[in-house]
Amino acid sequence: MAIPLIDPDDLAFTLWRVLGAEALTHYPRFAEHDRGTFEAVIETARRLAEEKFRPHAAKSDANEPRLENGKVVLIPEIAEAVAAFAEAGFLAAHHDAELGGMQLPWTIQQTAFAHFKAANVPTAAYPFLTIAAANLIHAHGSEEQKRRWMPPMLGGRFFGTMALSEPHAGSSLSDVRTAARHLDDDRYAIKGAKMWTSGGEHELGQNIVHMTLARIVGAPAGVKGLSLFIVPRYRLGADGAPAEPNGVRLVGLNHKMGYRGTVNTALSLGDDDDCIGWLVGEPNQGLRQMFHMMNETRVGVALGAIMLAYQGYLESLDYARNRPQGRHPGDKDPTTPQLPLIEHADVRRMLLQQKAVAEGGLMLALDLALRIDRGNHDPDDTVRAREALLLDFLTPIIKAWYSDRALEANSNAIQIFGGYGYTRDYPVERLYRDNRLNPIHEGANAIQAIDLLGRKASMRDGAAFTAFLDEVDTALAEAEGIAEVDAIRAATQTARDDLAKTTVALLAKAPDIGPIKLLANAHAYMDLAGLVAFGWVWLRQAIVAARDLDNAPRGRPRDLLQGKLHTARYVAAWELPRTAQHAALLMALDDSVLSMRDGWF
């Protein structure tokens, strides 16, 4: 029996029981839908992901993109998969019917997309980037730009990328050198170089639309002088079809440890003064606009990391249940039957860590999608503003904390397989290699930690931070009197208090100690905040599991709920106590990192 992409019982419990996503149909935009149509969309995604994406995951890893006669060659199954994705309507699913969409909630679109990431995250990257690029144009482009570029992108004829980093500047966008010289109207001559552009060159469609950051000649230095441009591979003719090349040249391919099915490129723009970019919105607003795509892709990167952890968990769980190996400590008789790996305590520890990260991470990713829907469509201004604050605070946490923990989960999957896990006989080594990119993707995790402590915790006089604590407090209050959740409630309360006291103290000291000392231990702050979010997620699941347990029939329905409660107990005992160590280190303003001199390494 094939291992599922996502445990369907876990998904149903999370989406309908814990998050209550069916309530989205109360918004006028989604009123024509019901749970039945949502489930039909999710089932279509599951089937398509299993049939078109999963079968070539190992093949695309073993046969990475290559150059032949100046063109990028991918295995043919990638083109078949993304064409099927587009034909099924998933590129446009959340948009209006006029754009070929189904007016689906983002929550359901992301639930569906989680299956494609679980099946084959490198192939899923092509539609993932295209959806995000089209959303960026939709949010900030002119009506003419939307008309020209969105339909072919949402129809699967054009693909999209984000062209930010440069050979000399990865995450340091203030050092972007690509220049834009005004020609006429919204047209600019673009000249520069871009590096690590995923999906930057291929033959999957008729055109590639690069959402590009560049600096208009004479603009201010730093990020305040960046503007956003649409820079296509081919310019469009009067009929909207691709015409002459636009001076975007492939310099080379980057050969990666993982994510090999996603072509990664070095590009040169305008070597012969022949590259045109179309300005999106106002000059010098490019980074603010690009954050629309970056925040979307940061949560998307986190969802990819989580689904890789989820797959590793299901693979190692199946192996542990079926692989005989060793005997219990104290059993010295070699003639007794070997035990399945799952009978060994440390294997169960590693499975619990994976389960906690995979199932908890999926819930948080869908919770954020739900907040996007409420933030966009709730009639109450207060609700919309609150959801925006929570998204601001939780986005760096899900991107950084979960991508780190997901990688740890994939490492545990390899460990359970033992020597086999280190070989290509099983997929867990590939899952680990694919996942290693996610702590770097879309802003390295150190940058996310600096952003969380240096900006998000204090923004709007701490409004985002306070909104998060309020959400945790709501769950803590809801858990009162439920005996089955006492352990996770108590541990989450302690972790929450550690975070609150530490944040208040650090921000009070910030003016005196300065940003360098404040942010030197931002990694520890990220771990502290991430653990609180981890406890909050598992407390919410445990509350629902405890309430449902009395009426659950024996067998899988009851086992699912017992598994949720026991995983919450693990999180309380093994994970959340680490907040005390982080809080102590941060409060002490430990300088062991800052005071270490170059020559001492």
XYZ file of C-alpha atoms in Angstrom:
601
model
C 0.000 0.000 0.000
C 1.400 3.387 -1.036
C 2.266 5.857 1.697
C -0.189 8.801 1.582
C 0.970 12.292 0.761
C -0.836 13.584 3.843
C -2.675 11.503 6.435
C -6.294 12.229 5.349
C -7.629 11.781 8.896
C -5.108 14.270 10.261
C -5.943 16.741 7.502
C -9.697 16.469 8.125
C -9.214 16.891 11.876
C -7.016 19.962 11.382
C -8.982 21.689 8.633
C -12.548 21.106 9.770
C -12.446 20.382 13.509
C -9.609 22.601 14.771
C -9.595 25.447 12.241
C -13.271 25.342 11.284
C -12.484 26.239 7.680
C -16.040 25.513 6.575
C -17.028 28.843 8.171
C -15.320 30.607 5.251
C -18.490 29.960 3.241
C -20.184 32.647 5.357
C -18.212 35.298 3.473
C -20.075 36.455 0.333
C -17.079 35.742 -1.897
C -17.167 32.055 -0.987
C -20.909 31.647 -0.484
C -21.370 29.472 -3.572
C -19.031 26.873 -2.070
C -19.601 24.369 0.704
C -17.510 21.729 2.413
C -18.367 19.315 -0.392
C -16.849 21.517 -3.103
C -13.819 22.196 -0.919
C -13.243 18.471 -0.387
C -13.677 17.797 -4.108
C -10.927 20.313 -4.904
C -8.626 18.773 -2.296
C -9.297 15.275 -3.619
C -8.539 16.404 -7.183
C -5.238 17.827 -5.956
C -4.381 14.618 -4.100
C -5.068 12.462 -7.143
C -3.186 14.741 -9.535
C -0.212 14.998 -7.176
C -0.015 11.230 -6.809
C -0.395 10.546 -10.526
C 1.658 13.347 -12.105
C 4.056 14.738 -9.475
C 5.145 11.950 -7.169
C 6.231 9.333 -9.792
C 9.118 11.420 -11.185
C 10.451 12.897 -7.919
C 13.452 10.548 -7.789
C 14.035 10.750 -11.545
C 14.227 14.548 -11.591
C 16.641 14.431 -8.651
C 18.906 11.988 -10.491
C 18.627 13.891 -13.810
C 19.063 17.549 -12.904
C 18.545 20.334 -15.472
C 21.260 20.555 -18.139
C 22.178 22.762 -21.062
C 21.929 21.468 -24.634
C 22.522 23.845 -27.539
C 21.985 26.807 -25.261
C 18.636 25.593 -23.928
C 17.733 24.173 -20.523
C 16.575 20.572 -20.737
C 14.344 19.088 -18.045
C 12.971 15.577 -17.880
C 9.651 15.525 -19.812
C 7.597 14.483 -16.795
C 8.030 17.964 -15.275
C 6.320 19.631 -18.231
C 3.525 17.034 -18.139
C 2.966 17.643 -14.441
C 2.834 21.436 -14.561
C 0.600 21.318 -17.652
C -1.811 19.035 -15.791
C -1.687 21.391 -12.808
C -2.609 24.348 -15.025
C -5.302 22.406 -16.905
C -6.955 21.472 -13.605
C -7.223 25.186 -12.790
C -4.947 25.306 -9.773
C -2.902 28.290 -11.011
C -5.997 30.488 -10.978
C -8.095 28.708 -8.353
C -8.313 31.592 -5.848
C -8.971 34.278 -8.483
C -12.246 35.510 -9.993
C -14.032 33.527 -12.680
C -13.037 36.169 -15.276
C -9.419 35.134 -14.730
C -10.257 31.449 -14.975
C -10.541 31.064 -11.212
C -12.955 29.300 -8.883
C -13.003 31.991 -6.158
C -11.622 29.458 -3.726
C -10.427 30.579 -0.304
C -6.650 30.778 -0.009
C -6.996 28.203 2.782
C -8.363 25.603 0.387
C -5.887 26.542 -2.333
C -3.042 26.020 0.122
C -4.511 22.766 1.408
C -4.605 21.517 -2.153
C -1.099 22.800 -2.858
C 0.283 21.027 0.200
C -0.301 17.751 -1.669
C 1.867 18.863 -4.582
C 4.655 19.915 -2.243
C 4.417 16.575 -0.444
C 4.592 14.728 -3.757
C 7.452 16.613 -5.428
C 8.503 19.971 -4.042
C 10.995 20.806 -6.854
C 8.394 20.380 -9.611
C 5.802 22.215 -7.501
C 8.188 25.196 -7.434
C 7.335 26.168 -11.042
C 3.598 26.775 -10.415
C 4.346 28.038 -6.891
C 6.509 30.886 -8.193
C 4.104 31.633 -11.031
C 1.117 31.934 -8.678
C 3.087 34.268 -6.410
C 4.319 36.429 -9.301
C 0.782 36.736 -10.708
C -0.500 37.656 -7.239
C 2.145 40.394 -7.076
C 1.024 41.865 -10.393
C -2.593 41.599 -9.242
C -1.775 43.525 -6.050
C 0.442 46.277 -7.466
C 0.293 46.286 -11.270
C -1.619 48.671 -13.474
C -4.830 47.541 -15.153
C -2.928 47.234 -18.428
C -0.207 45.123 -16.787
C -2.812 42.849 -15.240
C -4.555 42.473 -18.594
C -1.366 41.623 -20.492
C 0.442 39.385 -18.041
C -1.981 37.667 -15.686
C -4.142 35.610 -18.092
C -1.221 33.792 -19.735
C 0.412 33.219 -16.348
C -2.757 31.852 -14.754
C -3.394 29.775 -17.875
C -0.003 28.080 -17.659
C 1.403 29.600 -20.849
C 3.788 31.984 -19.049
C 5.750 31.204 -15.895
C 6.967 33.573 -13.195
C 10.030 34.129 -11.025
C 11.361 36.584 -8.472
C 14.693 38.099 -9.473
C 16.153 39.702 -6.365
C 19.602 38.402 -5.401
C 22.768 39.276 -7.291
C 26.181 37.596 -7.438
C 27.617 39.996 -4.841
C 24.438 40.316 -2.753
C 22.305 37.405 -1.616
C 19.925 38.524 1.105
C 21.512 41.997 1.304
C 19.053 43.706 -1.019
C 20.299 47.160 -0.071
C 23.332 46.335 -2.229
C 21.388 45.584 -5.424
C 23.193 47.147 -8.401
C 20.913 46.286 -11.331
C 20.136 49.632 -12.949
C 17.023 50.972 -14.647
C 17.210 53.905 -17.061
C 13.933 55.591 -17.989
C 12.901 55.368 -21.650
C 9.273 56.462 -21.867
C 6.012 55.933 -19.986
C 6.547 52.899 -17.730
C 9.385 51.441 -19.864
C 12.946 51.298 -18.545
C 16.208 49.929 -19.905
C 17.438 47.303 -17.431
C 21.110 46.397 -17.004
C 22.654 44.094 -14.403
C 22.906 40.531 -13.204
C 20.724 38.248 -11.091
C 21.799 35.119 -9.236
C 20.035 32.061 -7.759
C 16.869 32.742 -9.735
C 14.726 29.626 -9.450
C 12.862 28.809 -12.649
C 14.891 31.476 -14.450
C 15.226 29.621 -17.775
C 13.389 26.612 -19.208
C 11.086 25.581 -22.037
C 7.978 24.718 -19.984
C 5.959 27.561 -21.463
C 6.011 30.345 -24.021
C 7.516 33.001 -21.753
C 9.017 33.669 -18.323
C 8.055 36.780 -16.364
C 10.797 37.931 -13.984
C 9.577 40.148 -11.140
C 12.792 42.134 -10.824
C 14.225 44.568 -8.307
C 16.397 47.299 -9.834
C 17.535 50.809 -8.988
C 16.408 53.684 -11.196
C 19.357 55.868 -12.181
C 19.641 58.625 -9.608
C 17.529 56.839 -6.999
C 18.586 56.842 -3.323
C 21.066 54.249 -2.085
C 19.903 51.259 -0.080
C 16.511 49.577 -0.118
C 14.701 52.935 -0.305
C 15.902 53.337 -3.890
C 14.657 49.993 -5.230
C 11.863 49.740 -7.766
C 9.928 46.754 -9.077
C 9.837 45.830 -12.768
C 8.218 43.229 -14.987
C 11.110 41.884 -17.069
C 9.976 39.135 -19.452
C 12.149 36.673 -21.335
C 10.313 37.744 -24.520
C 8.556 41.020 -25.201
C 4.937 40.823 -26.287
C 3.560 41.681 -29.678
C 0.409 43.685 -30.280
C -1.593 40.462 -30.023
C -0.128 39.627 -26.616
C 1.938 36.726 -27.934
C 5.675 36.446 -27.226
C 7.750 38.251 -29.851
C 11.439 39.219 -29.859
C 13.894 38.262 -27.080
C 14.199 40.820 -24.288
C 17.902 40.678 -23.478
C 17.575 38.243 -20.549
C 20.476 35.829 -21.015
C 21.332 32.659 -19.203
C 24.877 32.823 -17.831
C 24.883 29.432 -16.165
C 23.077 26.852 -14.056
C 23.669 26.413 -10.349
C 24.115 22.767 -9.395
C 22.489 22.133 -6.056
C 22.639 19.639 -3.211
C 18.859 19.194 -3.381
C 15.830 20.738 -5.085
C 17.543 19.548 -8.255
C 14.381 19.402 -10.347
C 13.975 23.177 -9.989
C 16.339 24.852 -12.427
C 18.386 27.554 -10.683
C 20.060 30.186 -12.794
C 22.526 33.030 -13.099
C 21.077 35.644 -15.468
C 22.490 38.652 -17.257
C 20.143 41.514 -18.110
C 20.782 43.971 -20.923
C 24.342 43.097 -21.928
C 23.701 44.749 -25.269
C 21.387 47.437 -23.890
C 18.460 45.361 -25.125
C 16.530 44.548 -21.945
C 13.254 46.346 -21.210
C 11.456 46.372 -17.877
C 7.999 47.759 -17.134
C 7.771 49.668 -13.860
C 5.204 48.319 -11.419
C 3.555 51.038 -9.343
C 5.535 54.027 -8.150
C 9.330 54.418 -8.316
C 11.361 53.533 -5.222
C 8.560 51.389 -3.772
C 9.925 48.112 -5.072
C 10.882 46.426 -1.826
C 7.571 47.274 -0.177
C 5.761 45.839 -3.191
C 8.033 42.810 -3.418
C 7.263 41.972 0.196
C 3.812 40.954 -1.043
C 5.475 38.131 -2.969
C 8.226 37.525 -0.426
C 5.834 37.044 2.492
C 3.692 34.720 0.405
C 6.697 32.700 -0.657
C 8.136 32.626 2.872
C 5.013 30.885 4.119
C 5.127 28.737 0.979
C 8.747 27.781 1.657
C 7.726 26.854 5.188
C 4.856 24.735 3.867
C 7.316 22.967 1.554
C 9.676 22.302 4.460
C 6.796 20.984 6.548
C 5.550 18.676 3.794
C 9.048 17.278 3.295
C 9.092 16.579 7.038
C 5.617 15.072 6.762
C 6.706 12.718 3.999
C 9.824 11.728 5.914
C 7.658 11.005 8.942
C 5.237 8.780 7.033
C 8.085 6.961 5.284
C 9.992 6.288 8.517
C 6.794 5.356 10.378
C 5.988 2.735 7.747
C 9.562 1.431 7.843
C 9.611 1.320 11.650
C 6.412 -0.700 11.727
C 7.647 -3.257 9.213
C 11.402 -3.577 9.758
C 12.422 -6.233 12.358
C 15.533 -5.128 14.203
C 16.991 -6.091 17.582
C 15.317 -6.914 20.884
C 14.371 -5.110 24.065
C 17.168 -4.229 26.504
C 17.618 -7.158 28.832
C 16.537 -9.766 26.293
C 19.797 -11.624 25.697
C 18.324 -14.618 23.887
C 19.300 -14.359 20.190
C 16.772 -17.063 19.280
C 13.775 -14.888 20.192
C 12.109 -13.053 17.307
C 13.381 -9.601 16.464
C 11.113 -6.681 17.259
C 9.801 -4.122 14.776
C 11.822 -0.930 15.045
C 8.818 0.913 16.416
C 9.083 -1.140 19.621
C 12.341 0.630 20.517
C 12.028 3.680 22.746
C 14.429 5.927 20.873
C 12.752 5.184 17.557
C 9.464 6.296 19.103
C 11.168 9.475 20.329
C 12.284 10.290 16.799
C 8.849 9.468 15.392
C 7.213 11.728 17.964
C 9.490 14.618 17.042
C 8.603 14.173 13.379
C 4.876 13.846 14.061
C 4.872 16.955 16.237
C 6.645 19.066 13.611
C 4.770 17.690 10.587
C 1.240 17.797 11.962
C 1.800 20.942 14.011
C 3.455 22.698 11.091
C 0.667 21.800 8.670
C -1.865 23.215 11.102
C 0.047 26.488 11.500
C 0.471 26.875 7.723
C -3.277 26.408 7.174
C -4.031 28.655 10.146
C -2.040 31.451 8.462
C -3.886 30.841 5.186
C -7.157 31.149 7.091
C -5.971 34.448 8.556
C -5.195 35.700 5.048
C -8.765 34.881 4.015
C -10.238 36.603 7.067
C -7.886 39.556 6.641
C -8.986 39.996 3.037
C -12.728 39.336 3.347
C -14.032 39.970 6.851
C -16.344 43.003 6.940
C -14.998 44.060 10.347
C -12.035 46.434 10.053
C -10.827 45.374 13.500
C -10.693 41.716 12.483
C -8.822 42.523 9.276
C -6.271 44.663 11.119
C -5.752 42.020 13.807
C -5.188 39.254 11.273
C -2.614 41.407 9.482
C -0.727 41.900 12.752
C -0.722 38.184 13.513
C 0.532 37.394 10.023
C 3.338 39.906 10.457
C 4.488 38.246 13.672
C 3.992 34.611 12.668
C 5.448 34.706 9.136
C 9.142 34.776 10.191
C 8.400 32.127 12.832
C 6.846 29.633 10.444
C 9.542 30.274 7.845
C 12.575 30.031 10.115
C 11.608 27.965 13.137
C 9.707 25.347 11.181
C 12.245 25.005 8.383
C 14.926 24.323 11.012
C 12.759 21.821 12.893
C 11.599 20.183 9.660
C 15.206 19.560 8.686
C 15.771 17.977 12.093
C 12.722 15.804 11.440
C 14.153 14.635 8.114
C 17.427 13.822 9.860
C 15.484 11.674 12.342
C 13.795 9.879 9.444
C 17.208 8.954 8.036
C 18.318 7.790 11.484
C 15.346 5.428 11.774
C 16.216 3.850 8.437
C 19.809 3.398 9.614
C 22.287 2.619 6.837
C 19.479 2.294 4.312
C 18.423 5.853 5.059
C 21.804 7.107 3.940
C 21.391 5.493 0.516
C 19.200 6.248 -2.461
C 17.319 2.992 -2.002
C 14.801 4.999 0.019
C 13.554 8.593 -0.433
C 14.461 9.981 2.994
C 17.973 11.085 1.992
C 16.497 13.008 -0.962
C 13.877 14.603 1.275
C 16.636 15.793 3.595
C 18.681 17.236 0.725
C 15.643 19.018 -0.683
C 14.820 20.439 2.726
C 18.308 21.771 3.412
C 17.614 24.693 1.078
C 14.589 25.957 2.990
C 16.485 27.588 5.895
C 18.218 29.690 3.180
C 15.334 30.291 0.751
C 13.496 33.629 0.831
C 15.689 35.260 3.450
C 18.085 33.171 5.525
C 16.788 32.149 8.920
C 19.169 34.475 10.752
C 17.538 37.386 8.905
C 14.101 36.124 9.937
C 15.262 36.041 13.570
C 16.669 39.578 13.374
C 13.418 40.753 11.778
C 11.343 39.070 14.498
C 13.205 40.596 17.439
C 14.402 43.810 15.791
C 11.150 44.828 14.112
C 8.109 42.568 14.525
C 8.237 42.370 18.327
C 8.192 46.166 18.687
C 6.229 47.272 15.615
C 3.271 49.564 16.319
C 4.235 49.728 19.986
C 4.208 45.934 20.249
C 0.750 45.482 18.700
C 1.697 42.386 16.671
C 3.435 40.775 19.630
C 0.490 41.547 21.908
C -1.951 40.120 19.362
C 0.002 36.865 19.361
C 0.052 36.672 23.159
C -3.700 37.303 23.163
C -4.204 34.321 20.852
C -2.124 32.127 23.150
C -4.062 33.400 26.167
C -7.355 32.578 24.472
C -6.269 28.974 23.983
C -4.985 28.766 27.562
C -8.331 29.996 28.887
C -10.209 27.533 26.676
C -8.129 24.670 28.078
C -9.041 25.364 31.706
C -10.777 22.426 33.333
C -9.868 19.891 30.619
C -7.811 17.367 32.548
C -6.428 15.647 29.460
C -4.599 18.817 28.396
C -3.200 19.887 31.763
C 0.412 19.111 30.811
C 0.456 20.991 27.511
C -1.530 23.856 29.031
C 0.904 24.283 31.928
C 3.975 24.043 29.681
C 2.546 26.511 27.156
C 1.679 28.949 29.956
C 5.252 28.829 31.259
C 6.714 29.221 27.779
C 4.353 32.112 27.035
C 5.419 33.865 30.239
C 9.102 33.320 29.393
C 8.550 34.980 26.032
C 6.533 37.887 27.437
C 8.999 38.747 30.207
C 12.022 38.383 27.942
C 10.549 40.521 25.166
C 9.524 43.336 27.490
C 12.938 43.346 29.176
C 14.911 43.294 25.914
C 12.901 46.062 24.305
C 13.303 48.190 27.433
C 17.095 47.760 27.243
C 17.285 48.267 23.473
C 17.926 52.057 23.466
C 20.859 51.653 25.859
C 22.551 48.559 24.412
C 22.060 49.321 20.703
C 20.988 47.070 17.849
C 24.185 45.001 17.546
C 24.040 43.724 21.116
C 20.255 43.440 21.088
C 20.224 41.257 17.982
C 23.392 39.218 18.597
C 21.338 36.423 20.145
C 18.299 36.756 17.865
C 18.567 33.058 17.015
C 17.716 32.224 20.638
C 14.762 34.640 20.507
C 13.465 32.901 17.382
C 13.692 29.541 19.124
C 11.910 30.955 22.166
C 9.058 32.440 20.111
C 8.886 29.378 17.861
C 8.488 27.077 20.838
C 5.629 29.190 22.182
C 3.906 28.983 18.791
C 4.579 25.225 18.810
C 2.920 24.845 22.207
C -0.006 27.032 21.121
C -0.639 24.908 18.026
C -0.531 21.650 19.966
C -2.649 23.022 22.814
C -5.376 23.901 20.322
C -5.249 20.433 18.775
C -5.286 18.794 22.212
C -8.358 20.763 23.307
C -10.390 19.536 20.329
C -9.048 15.983 20.662
C -10.011 15.848 24.329
C -13.533 17.102 23.611
C -14.037 14.643 20.762
C -12.610 11.617 22.577
C -15.692 10.550 24.541
C -17.808 10.146 21.409
C -15.118 8.740 19.131
C -15.668 5.164 17.931
C -12.969 2.577 18.513
C -10.314 2.078 15.880
C -8.728 4.790 13.783
C -10.987 7.702 14.901
C -10.139 7.099 18.568
C -6.477 6.337 17.857
C -6.124 9.644 15.972
C -7.348 11.609 18.985
C -5.224 9.645 21.440
C -2.230 10.274 19.177
C -2.921 14.015 19.231
C -3.133 14.078 23.025
C 0.027 12.019 23.441
C 1.980 14.162 20.972
C 0.909 17.251 22.919
C 2.226 15.531 26.049
C 5.556 14.957 24.265
C 5.743 18.623 23.220
C 5.091 19.662 26.818
C 7.757 17.365 28.273
C 10.495 17.421 25.630
C 10.210 20.672 23.699
C 8.697 23.542 25.669
C 11.041 23.397 28.700
C 13.799 24.720 26.419
C 12.247 28.195 26.608
C 13.740 28.695 30.083
C 17.278 28.274 28.735
C 16.675 30.703 25.865
C 15.054 33.250 28.155
C 17.983 33.107 30.579
C 20.550 33.547 27.810
C 18.684 36.485 26.301
C 18.047 38.216 29.619
C 21.725 37.943 30.521
C 22.681 39.616 27.219
C 25.271 36.864 26.814
C 28.149 38.196 24.693
C 29.987 34.949 23.938
C 29.157 35.345 20.259
C 30.001 39.040 19.980
C 33.193 38.867 22.032
C 34.678 35.975 20.044
C 37.440 37.490 17.889
C 38.204 36.560 14.316
C 41.647 35.188 15.074
C 40.343 32.902 17.827
C 38.347 30.742 15.464
